[in-house]
Short mmCIF file of C-alpha atoms in Angstrom, two decimals:
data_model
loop_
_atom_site.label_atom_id
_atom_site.label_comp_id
_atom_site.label_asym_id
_atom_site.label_seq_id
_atom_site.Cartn_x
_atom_site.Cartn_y
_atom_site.Cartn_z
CA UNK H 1 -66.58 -51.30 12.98
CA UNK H 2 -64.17 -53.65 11.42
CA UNK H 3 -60.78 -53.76 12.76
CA UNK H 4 -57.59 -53.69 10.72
CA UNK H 5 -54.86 -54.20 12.86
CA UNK H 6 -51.04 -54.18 12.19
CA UNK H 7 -50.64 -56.39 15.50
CA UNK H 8 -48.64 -59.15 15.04
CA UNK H 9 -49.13 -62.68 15.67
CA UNK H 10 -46.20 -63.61 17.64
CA UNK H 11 -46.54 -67.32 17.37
CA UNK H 12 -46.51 -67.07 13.72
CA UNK H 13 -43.70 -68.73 12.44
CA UNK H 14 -41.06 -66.11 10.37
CA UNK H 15 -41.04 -68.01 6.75
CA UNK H 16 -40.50 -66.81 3.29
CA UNK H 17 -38.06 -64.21 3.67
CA UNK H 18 -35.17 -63.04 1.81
CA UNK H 19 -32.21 -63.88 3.04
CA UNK H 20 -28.72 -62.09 2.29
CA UNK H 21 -26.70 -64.20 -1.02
CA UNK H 22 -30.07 -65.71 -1.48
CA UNK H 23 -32.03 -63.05 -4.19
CA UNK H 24 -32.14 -63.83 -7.33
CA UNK H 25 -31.85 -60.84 -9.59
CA UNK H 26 -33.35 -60.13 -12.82
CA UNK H 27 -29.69 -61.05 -14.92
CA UNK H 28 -29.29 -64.59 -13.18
CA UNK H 29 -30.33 -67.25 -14.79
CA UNK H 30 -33.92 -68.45 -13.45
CA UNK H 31 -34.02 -72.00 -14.83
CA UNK H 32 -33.17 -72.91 -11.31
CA UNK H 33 -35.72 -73.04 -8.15
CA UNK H 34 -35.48 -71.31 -5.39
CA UNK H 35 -34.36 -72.89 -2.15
CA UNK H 36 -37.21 -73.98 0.35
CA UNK H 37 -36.08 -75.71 2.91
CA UNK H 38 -35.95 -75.03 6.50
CA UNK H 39 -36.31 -71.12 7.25
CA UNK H 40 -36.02 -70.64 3.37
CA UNK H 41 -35.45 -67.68 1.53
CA UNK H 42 -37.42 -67.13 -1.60
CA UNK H 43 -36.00 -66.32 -5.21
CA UNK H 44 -36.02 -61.98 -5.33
CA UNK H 45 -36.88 -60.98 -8.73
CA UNK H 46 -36.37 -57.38 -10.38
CA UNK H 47 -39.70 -56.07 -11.36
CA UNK H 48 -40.47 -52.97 -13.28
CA UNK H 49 -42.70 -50.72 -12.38
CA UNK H 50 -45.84 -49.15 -14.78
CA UNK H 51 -45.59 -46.05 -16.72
CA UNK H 52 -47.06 -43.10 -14.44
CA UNK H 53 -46.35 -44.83 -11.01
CA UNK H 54 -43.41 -42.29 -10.63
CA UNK H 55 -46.19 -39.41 -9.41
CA UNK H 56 -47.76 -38.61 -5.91
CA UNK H 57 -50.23 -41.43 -6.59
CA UNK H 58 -51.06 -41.03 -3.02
CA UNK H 59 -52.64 -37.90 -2.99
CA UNK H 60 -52.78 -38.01 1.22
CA UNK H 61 -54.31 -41.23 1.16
CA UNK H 62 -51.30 -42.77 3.03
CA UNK H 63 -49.66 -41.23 5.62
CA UNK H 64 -47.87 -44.43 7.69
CA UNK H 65 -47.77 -41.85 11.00
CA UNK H 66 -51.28 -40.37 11.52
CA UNK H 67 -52.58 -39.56 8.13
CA UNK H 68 -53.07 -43.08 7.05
CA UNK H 69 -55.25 -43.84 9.64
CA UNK H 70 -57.80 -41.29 10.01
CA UNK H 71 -60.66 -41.47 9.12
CA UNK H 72 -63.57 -39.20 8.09
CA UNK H 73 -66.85 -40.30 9.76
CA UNK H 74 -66.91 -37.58 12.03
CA UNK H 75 -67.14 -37.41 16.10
CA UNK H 76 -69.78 -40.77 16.23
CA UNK H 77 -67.39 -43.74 14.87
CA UNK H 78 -67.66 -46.68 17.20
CA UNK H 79 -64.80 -49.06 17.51
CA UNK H 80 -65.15 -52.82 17.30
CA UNK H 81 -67.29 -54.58 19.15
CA UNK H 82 -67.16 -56.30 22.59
CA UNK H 83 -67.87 -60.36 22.60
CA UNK H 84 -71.17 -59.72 24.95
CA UNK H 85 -72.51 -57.49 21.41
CA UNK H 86 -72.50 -60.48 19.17
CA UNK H 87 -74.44 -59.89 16.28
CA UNK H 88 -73.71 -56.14 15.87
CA UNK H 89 -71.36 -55.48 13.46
CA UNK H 90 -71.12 -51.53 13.61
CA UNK H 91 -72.72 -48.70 15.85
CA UNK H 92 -73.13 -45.01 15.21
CA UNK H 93 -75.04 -43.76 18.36
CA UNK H 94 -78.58 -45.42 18.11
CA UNK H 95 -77.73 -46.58 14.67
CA UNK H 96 -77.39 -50.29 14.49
CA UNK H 97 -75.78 -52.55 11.82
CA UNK H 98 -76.52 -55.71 12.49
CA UNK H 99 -74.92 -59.16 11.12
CA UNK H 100 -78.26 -59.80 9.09
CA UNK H 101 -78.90 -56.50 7.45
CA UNK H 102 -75.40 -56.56 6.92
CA UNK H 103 -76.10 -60.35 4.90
CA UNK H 104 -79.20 -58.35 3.15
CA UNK H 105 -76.97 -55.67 2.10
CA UNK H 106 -74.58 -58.33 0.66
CA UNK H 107 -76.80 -59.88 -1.24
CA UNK H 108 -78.06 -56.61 -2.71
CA UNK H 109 -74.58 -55.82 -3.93
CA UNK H 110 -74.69 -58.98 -6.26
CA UNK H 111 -72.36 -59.42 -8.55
CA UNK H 112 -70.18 -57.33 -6.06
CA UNK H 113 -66.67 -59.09 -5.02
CA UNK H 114 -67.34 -61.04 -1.81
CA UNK H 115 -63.94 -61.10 -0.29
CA UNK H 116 -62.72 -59.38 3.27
CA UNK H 117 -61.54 -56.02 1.73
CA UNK H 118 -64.74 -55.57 0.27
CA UNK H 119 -66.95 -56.40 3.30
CA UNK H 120 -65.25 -54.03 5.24
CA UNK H 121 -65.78 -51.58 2.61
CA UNK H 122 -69.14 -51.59 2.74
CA UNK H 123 -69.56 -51.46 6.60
CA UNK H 124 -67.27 -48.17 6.38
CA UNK H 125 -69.76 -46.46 3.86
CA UNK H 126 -72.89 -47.57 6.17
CA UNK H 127 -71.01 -45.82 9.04
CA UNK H 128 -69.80 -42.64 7.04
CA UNK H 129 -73.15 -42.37 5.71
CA UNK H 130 -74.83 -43.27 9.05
CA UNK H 131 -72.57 -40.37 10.92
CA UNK H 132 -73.42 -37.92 8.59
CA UNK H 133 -77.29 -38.52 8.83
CA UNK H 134 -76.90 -38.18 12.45
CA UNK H 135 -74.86 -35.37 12.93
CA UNK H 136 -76.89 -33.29 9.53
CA UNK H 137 -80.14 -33.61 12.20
CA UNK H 138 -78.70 -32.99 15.73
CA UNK H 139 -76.72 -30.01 14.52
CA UNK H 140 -79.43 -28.59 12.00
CA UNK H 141 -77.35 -28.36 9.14
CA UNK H 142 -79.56 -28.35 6.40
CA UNK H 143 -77.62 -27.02 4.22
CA UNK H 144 -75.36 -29.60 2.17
CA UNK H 145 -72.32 -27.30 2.65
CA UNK H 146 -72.55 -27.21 6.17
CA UNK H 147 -72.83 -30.97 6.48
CA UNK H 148 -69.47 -31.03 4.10
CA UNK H 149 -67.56 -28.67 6.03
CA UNK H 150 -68.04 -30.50 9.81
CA UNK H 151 -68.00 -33.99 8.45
CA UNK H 152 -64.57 -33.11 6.65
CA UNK H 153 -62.96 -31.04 9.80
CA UNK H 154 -59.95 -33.16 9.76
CA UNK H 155 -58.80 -32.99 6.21
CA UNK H 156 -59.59 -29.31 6.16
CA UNK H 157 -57.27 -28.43 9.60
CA UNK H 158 -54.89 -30.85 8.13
CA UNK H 159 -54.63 -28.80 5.04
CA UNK H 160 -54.11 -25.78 6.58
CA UNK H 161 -51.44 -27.14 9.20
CA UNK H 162 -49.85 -28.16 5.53
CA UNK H 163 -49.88 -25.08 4.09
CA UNK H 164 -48.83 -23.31 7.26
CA UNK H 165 -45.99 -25.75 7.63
CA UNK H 166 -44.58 -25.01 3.74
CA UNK H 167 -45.09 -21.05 4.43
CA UNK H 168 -42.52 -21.53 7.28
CA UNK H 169 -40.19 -24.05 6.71
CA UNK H 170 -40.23 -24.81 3.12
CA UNK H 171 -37.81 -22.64 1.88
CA UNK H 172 -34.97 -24.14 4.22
CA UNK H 173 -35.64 -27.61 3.20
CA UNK H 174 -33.60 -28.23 -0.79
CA UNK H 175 -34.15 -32.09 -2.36
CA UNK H 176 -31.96 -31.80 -5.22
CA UNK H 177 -31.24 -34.61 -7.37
CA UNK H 178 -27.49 -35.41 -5.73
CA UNK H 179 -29.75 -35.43 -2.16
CA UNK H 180 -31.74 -38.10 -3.64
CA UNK H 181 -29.36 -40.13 -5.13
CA UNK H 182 -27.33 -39.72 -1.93
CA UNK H 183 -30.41 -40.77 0.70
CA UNK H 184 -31.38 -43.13 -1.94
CA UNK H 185 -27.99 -45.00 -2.07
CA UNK H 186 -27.70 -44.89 1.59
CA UNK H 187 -31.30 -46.14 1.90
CA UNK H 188 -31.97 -45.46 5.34
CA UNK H 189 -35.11 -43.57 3.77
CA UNK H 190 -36.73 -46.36 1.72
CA UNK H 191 -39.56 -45.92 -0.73
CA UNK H 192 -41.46 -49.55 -0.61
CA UNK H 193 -44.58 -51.11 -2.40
CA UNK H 194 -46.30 -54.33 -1.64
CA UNK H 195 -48.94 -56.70 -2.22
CA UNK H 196 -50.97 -58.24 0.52
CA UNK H 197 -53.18 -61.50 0.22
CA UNK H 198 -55.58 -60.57 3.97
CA UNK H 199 -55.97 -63.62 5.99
CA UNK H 200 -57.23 -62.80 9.84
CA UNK H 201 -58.27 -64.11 13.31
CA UNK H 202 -61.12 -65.83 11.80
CA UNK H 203 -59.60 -67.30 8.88
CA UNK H 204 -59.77 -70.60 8.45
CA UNK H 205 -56.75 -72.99 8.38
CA UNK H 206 -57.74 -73.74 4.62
CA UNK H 207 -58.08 -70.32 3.69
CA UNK H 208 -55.22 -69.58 4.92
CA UNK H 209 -53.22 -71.92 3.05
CA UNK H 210 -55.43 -70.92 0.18
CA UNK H 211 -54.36 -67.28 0.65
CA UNK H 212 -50.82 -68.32 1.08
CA UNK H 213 -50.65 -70.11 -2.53
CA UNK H 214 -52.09 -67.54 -4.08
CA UNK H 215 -49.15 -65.22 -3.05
CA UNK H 216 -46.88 -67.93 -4.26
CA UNK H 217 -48.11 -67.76 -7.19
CA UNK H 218 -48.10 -64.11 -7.83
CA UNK H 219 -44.78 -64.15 -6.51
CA UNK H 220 -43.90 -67.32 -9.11
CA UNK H 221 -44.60 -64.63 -11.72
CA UNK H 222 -42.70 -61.80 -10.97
CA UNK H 223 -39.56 -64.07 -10.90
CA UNK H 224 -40.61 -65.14 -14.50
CA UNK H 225 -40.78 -61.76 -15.89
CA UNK H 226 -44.51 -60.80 -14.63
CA UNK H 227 -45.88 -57.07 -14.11
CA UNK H 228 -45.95 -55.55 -10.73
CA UNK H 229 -49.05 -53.77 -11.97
CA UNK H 230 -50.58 -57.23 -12.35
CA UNK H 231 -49.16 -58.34 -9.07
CA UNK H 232 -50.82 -55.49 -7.39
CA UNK H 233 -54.45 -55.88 -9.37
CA UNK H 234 -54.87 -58.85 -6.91
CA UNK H 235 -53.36 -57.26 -3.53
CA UNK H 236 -56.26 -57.20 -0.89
CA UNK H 237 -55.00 -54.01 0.42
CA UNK H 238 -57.94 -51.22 -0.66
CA UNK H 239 -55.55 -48.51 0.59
CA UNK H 240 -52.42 -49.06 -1.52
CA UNK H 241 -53.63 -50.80 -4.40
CA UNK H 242 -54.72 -48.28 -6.23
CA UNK H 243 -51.35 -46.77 -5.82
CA UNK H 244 -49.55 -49.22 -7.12
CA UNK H 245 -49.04 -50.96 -3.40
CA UNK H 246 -46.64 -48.20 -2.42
CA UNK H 247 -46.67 -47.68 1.35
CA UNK H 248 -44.70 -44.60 1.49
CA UNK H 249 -41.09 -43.48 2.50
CA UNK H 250 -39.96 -45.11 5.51
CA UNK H 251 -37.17 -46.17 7.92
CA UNK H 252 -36.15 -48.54 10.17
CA UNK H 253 -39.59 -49.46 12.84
CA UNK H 254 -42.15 -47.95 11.01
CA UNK H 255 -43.24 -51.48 9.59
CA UNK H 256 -44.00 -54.51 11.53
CA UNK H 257 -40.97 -56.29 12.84
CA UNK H 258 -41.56 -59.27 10.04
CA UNK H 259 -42.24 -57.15 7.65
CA UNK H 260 -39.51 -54.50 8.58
CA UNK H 261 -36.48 -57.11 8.65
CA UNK H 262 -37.34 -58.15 5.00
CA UNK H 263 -37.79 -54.60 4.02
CA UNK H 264 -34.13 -53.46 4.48
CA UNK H 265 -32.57 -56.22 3.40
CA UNK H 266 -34.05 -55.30 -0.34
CA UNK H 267 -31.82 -54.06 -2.96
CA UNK H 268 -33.23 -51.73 -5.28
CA UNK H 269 -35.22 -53.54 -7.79
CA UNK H 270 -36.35 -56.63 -6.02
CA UNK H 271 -39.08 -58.13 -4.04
CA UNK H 272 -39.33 -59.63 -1.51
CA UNK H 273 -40.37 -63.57 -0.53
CA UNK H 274 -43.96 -64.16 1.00
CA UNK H 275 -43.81 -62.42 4.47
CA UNK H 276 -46.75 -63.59 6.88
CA UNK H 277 -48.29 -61.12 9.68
CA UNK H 278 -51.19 -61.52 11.23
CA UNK H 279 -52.86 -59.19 8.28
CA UNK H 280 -51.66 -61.60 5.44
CA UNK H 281 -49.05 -62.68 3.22
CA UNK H 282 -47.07 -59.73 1.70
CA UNK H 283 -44.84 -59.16 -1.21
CA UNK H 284 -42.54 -56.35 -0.62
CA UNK H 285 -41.13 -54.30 -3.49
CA UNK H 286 -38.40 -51.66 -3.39
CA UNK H 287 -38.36 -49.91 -6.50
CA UNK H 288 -35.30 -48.33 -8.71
CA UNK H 289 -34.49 -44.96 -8.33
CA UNK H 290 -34.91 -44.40 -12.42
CA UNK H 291 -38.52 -45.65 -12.13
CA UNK H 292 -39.66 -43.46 -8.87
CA UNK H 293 -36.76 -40.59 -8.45
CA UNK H 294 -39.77 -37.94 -8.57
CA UNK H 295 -41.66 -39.88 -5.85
CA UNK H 296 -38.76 -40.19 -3.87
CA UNK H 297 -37.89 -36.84 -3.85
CA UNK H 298 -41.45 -35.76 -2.98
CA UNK H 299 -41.73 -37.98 0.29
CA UNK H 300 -37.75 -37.13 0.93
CA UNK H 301 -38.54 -33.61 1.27
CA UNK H 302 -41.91 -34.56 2.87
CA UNK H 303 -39.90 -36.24 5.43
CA UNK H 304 -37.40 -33.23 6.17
CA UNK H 305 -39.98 -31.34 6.34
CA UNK H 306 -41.86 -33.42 9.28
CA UNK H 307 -38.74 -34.06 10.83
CA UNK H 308 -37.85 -29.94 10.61
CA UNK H 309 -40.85 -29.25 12.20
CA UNK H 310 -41.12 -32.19 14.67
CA UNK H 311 -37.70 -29.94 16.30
CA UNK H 312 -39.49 -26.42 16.32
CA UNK H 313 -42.91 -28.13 17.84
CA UNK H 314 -40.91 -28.07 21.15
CA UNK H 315 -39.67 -24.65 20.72
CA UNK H 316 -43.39 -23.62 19.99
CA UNK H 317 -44.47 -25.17 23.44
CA UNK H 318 -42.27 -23.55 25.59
CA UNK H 319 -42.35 -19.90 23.63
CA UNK H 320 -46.08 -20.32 24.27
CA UNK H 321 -46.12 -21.48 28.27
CA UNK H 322 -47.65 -24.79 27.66
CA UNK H 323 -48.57 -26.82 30.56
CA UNK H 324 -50.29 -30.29 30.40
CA UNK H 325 -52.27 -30.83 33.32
CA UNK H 326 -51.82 -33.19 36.32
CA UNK H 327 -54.53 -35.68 35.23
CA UNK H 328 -54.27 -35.80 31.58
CA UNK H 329 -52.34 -38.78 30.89
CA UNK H 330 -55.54 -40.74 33.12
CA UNK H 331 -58.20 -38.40 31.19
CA UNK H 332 -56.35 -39.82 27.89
CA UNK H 333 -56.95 -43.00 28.56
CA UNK H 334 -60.24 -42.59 29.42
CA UNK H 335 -61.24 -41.08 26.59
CA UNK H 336 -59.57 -43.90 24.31
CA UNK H 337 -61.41 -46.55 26.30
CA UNK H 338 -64.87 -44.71 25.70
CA UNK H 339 -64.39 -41.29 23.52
CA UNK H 340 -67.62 -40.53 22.97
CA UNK H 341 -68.43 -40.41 26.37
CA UNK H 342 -66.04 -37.27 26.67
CA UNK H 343 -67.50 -35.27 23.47
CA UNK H 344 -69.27 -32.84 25.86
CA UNK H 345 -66.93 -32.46 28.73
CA UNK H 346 -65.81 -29.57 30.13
CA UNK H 347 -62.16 -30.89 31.20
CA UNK H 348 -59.08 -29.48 29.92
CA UNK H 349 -56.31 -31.32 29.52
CA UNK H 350 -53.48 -28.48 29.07
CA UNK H 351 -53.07 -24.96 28.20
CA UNK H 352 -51.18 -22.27 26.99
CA UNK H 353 -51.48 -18.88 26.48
CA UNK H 354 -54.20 -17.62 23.99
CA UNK H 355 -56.00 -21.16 24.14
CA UNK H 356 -56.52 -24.28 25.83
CA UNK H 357 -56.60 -28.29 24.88
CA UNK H 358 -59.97 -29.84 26.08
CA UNK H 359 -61.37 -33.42 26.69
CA UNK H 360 -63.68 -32.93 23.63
CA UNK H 361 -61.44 -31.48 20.93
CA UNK H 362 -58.99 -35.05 22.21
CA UNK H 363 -61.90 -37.01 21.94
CA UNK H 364 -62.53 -35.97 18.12
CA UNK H 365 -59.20 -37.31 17.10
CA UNK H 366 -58.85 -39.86 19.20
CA UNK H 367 -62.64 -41.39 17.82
CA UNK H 368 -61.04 -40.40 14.09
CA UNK H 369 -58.16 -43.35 15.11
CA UNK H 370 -58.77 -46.98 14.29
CA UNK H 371 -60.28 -48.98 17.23
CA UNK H 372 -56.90 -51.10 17.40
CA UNK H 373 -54.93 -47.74 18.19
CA UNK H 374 -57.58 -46.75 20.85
CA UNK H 375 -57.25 -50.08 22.43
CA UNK H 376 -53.60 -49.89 22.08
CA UNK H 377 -54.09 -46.22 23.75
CA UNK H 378 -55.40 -48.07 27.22
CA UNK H 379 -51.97 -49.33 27.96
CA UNK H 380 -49.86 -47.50 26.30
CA UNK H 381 -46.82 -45.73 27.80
CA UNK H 382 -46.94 -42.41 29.84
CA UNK H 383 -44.75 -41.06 27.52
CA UNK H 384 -46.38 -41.84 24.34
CA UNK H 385 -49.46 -40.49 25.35
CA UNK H 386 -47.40 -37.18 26.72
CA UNK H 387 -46.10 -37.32 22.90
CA UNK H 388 -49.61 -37.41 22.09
CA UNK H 389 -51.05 -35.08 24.15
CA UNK H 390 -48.25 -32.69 22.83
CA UNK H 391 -48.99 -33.40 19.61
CA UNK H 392 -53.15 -32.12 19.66
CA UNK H 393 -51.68 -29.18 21.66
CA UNK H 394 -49.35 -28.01 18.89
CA UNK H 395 -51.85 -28.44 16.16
CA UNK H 396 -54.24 -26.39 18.39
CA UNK H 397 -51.82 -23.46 18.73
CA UNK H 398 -50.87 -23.59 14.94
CA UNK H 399 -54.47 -23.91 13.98
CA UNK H 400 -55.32 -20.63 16.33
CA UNK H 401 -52.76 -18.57 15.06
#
């Protein structure tokens, strides 16, 4: 599987962003050129957003916690591969995609865009469609609502755990319009859109440089005036683009450090200067209030209502006895290292009364993560994998009852 990785390159050097005094808004004059000299800050221009963008364009595509990053190709995803696989570019059990069917494939797609975004594309729907075929035979499910119903297991629990959630807490959660305009103005809860020219590990120092004009440029027009729908037509980012770029409601560390510093030091309106991470060059927009106030209030009350129910998880666990086991922190990390591996195990990780949390149901989640976040699992904090342990465990309860 291809990785996508947030990681950041820490030797990249921090260039392009705004700096405070140094945005140029939409009434100053723009004859002038923005500075660019040493740690530079880019002209900001105020862009305006398309007719129809203030809706829930997102539709759960793009939840920044969990949501975002789960993905539907059932209990048989492999991660990326290991250096001694060369050649293999995805695996689902004794399914192989290799580097040259992959090249066939390619060339079958003709005219078909050739860049990154799209080659990863296409080795996701050869691994959806490869997990499917798999699982439809080993589990006999001939019938093509059976094969819908346990290859869409996460989407379906997640909509219930929704539903469940508004039955019980959405009646104490109010997003009027003077909340909005209050957590707006404050903007520690910031709705932000961007535009992302991908550039990774193997990109070449003149593709790079390519990539990095061509977000200049697209950055050169929104200071003249240009569309932000036009500005996102040639983002490289499949998950937000069609969404107008937006990457949800956020606060302070749920971005990448580069990306986050920029980020709140927008004024409504404006975008950002070209921010490199190791995923590209991004253009960050935070939009007016007028243009999104709907969309705000949505993920504002989306928000409470996490953050409501993040509080009454712990009251949950200890109402309902739970108790993680002694080893489950090491079983954790053994299953991100190699979840498949624990799909049939017997081990339980924690329990609590009317259920228990076992090795297998943790493995299904953890093998619905990206391979970066598995990898990331391996090292990860006691804690955080407590939090995450926790986590499964409250979503099993909830589901149960």
């Amino acid at each position: 599987m291809l990785c996508d990785e947030w990681e950041m390159e820490r030797d990249l050097p921090d260039v392009d962003n705004c700096l405070p005094g140094k945005c140029m808004m939409a009434h100053e004059d723009r004859s002038g050129s923005p500075a660019h000299s040493g740690r530079r800050a880019l002209g900001l221009a105020s862009v305006q957003l398309p007719r129809g963008f203030n809706q829930d364009l997102m539709s759960g595509k793009m939840r920044i916690v969990l949501k975002r990053s789960l993905i539907v190709v059932l209990i048989v995803l492999t991660g990326c591969v290991s250096e001694s696989q060369s050649g293999i570019v995805a695996r689902v059990e004794d399914w192989t995609l290799t580097e040259t069917r992959l090249a066939d494939l390619l060339v079958l797609a003709q005219p078909f865009p050739l860049d990154s975004a799209a080659v990863e594309d296409l080795v996701r729907h050869w691994v959806g469609a490869a997990a499917i075929a798999q699982v439809s035979s080993k589990e006999n499910l001939s019938d093509g609502e059976e094969v819908v119903r346990f290859s869409t297991w996460l989407e379906r629990d997640e909509a219930i755990l929704q539903q469940e959630r508004e039955e019980r807490l959405g009646e104490t959660v109010v997003v009027d319009s003077s909340v909005v305009e209050r957590f707006f103005r404050d903007g520690s809860y910031r709705l932000l859109a961007h535009v992302l020219r991908r550039m990774g590990a193997e990109t070449t120092q003149e593709e790079r440089a390519l990539q990095r004009r061509t977000a200049q440029r697209i950055l050169d027009q929104l200071i003249a005036g240009g569309s932000w729908s036009v500005a996102v037509s040639e983002s490289e980012d499949p998950d937000t683009r069609d969404a107008g770029g937006l990457l949800g409601l956020l606060v302070r560390g749920e971005l990448p450090p580069e990306l986050d510093r920029v980020a709140f030091q927008l004024q409504p309106g404006q975008v950002s200067g070209v921010t490199q991470t190791s995923r590209g060059f991004h253009i960050l927009h935070r939009p007016r209030l007028e243009e999104v106030s709907d969309l705000y209030a949505l993920h504002l009350r989306d928000r409470f209502l996490a953050e409501g129910e993040e509080r009454s998880d712990q009251g949950l666990l200890v109402q309902r006895s739970w108790l993680v086991s002694s080893d489950a922190i090491t079983s954790l990390r053994g299953i991100a290292g190699d979840p498949s591996a624990w799909l049939g195990t017997d081990l339980l990780l924690g329990s609590w009364q009317g259920g228990t949390l076992s090795g297998a149901m943790v493995a299904r989640y953890v093998l619905a993560l990206p391979s970066a976040a598995r990898r990331e699992m391996v090292a990860a904090p006691d804690g955080s994998l407590e939090a995450f342990v926790e986590q499964l465990a409250v979503r099993g309860i909830r589901l149960s009852d």
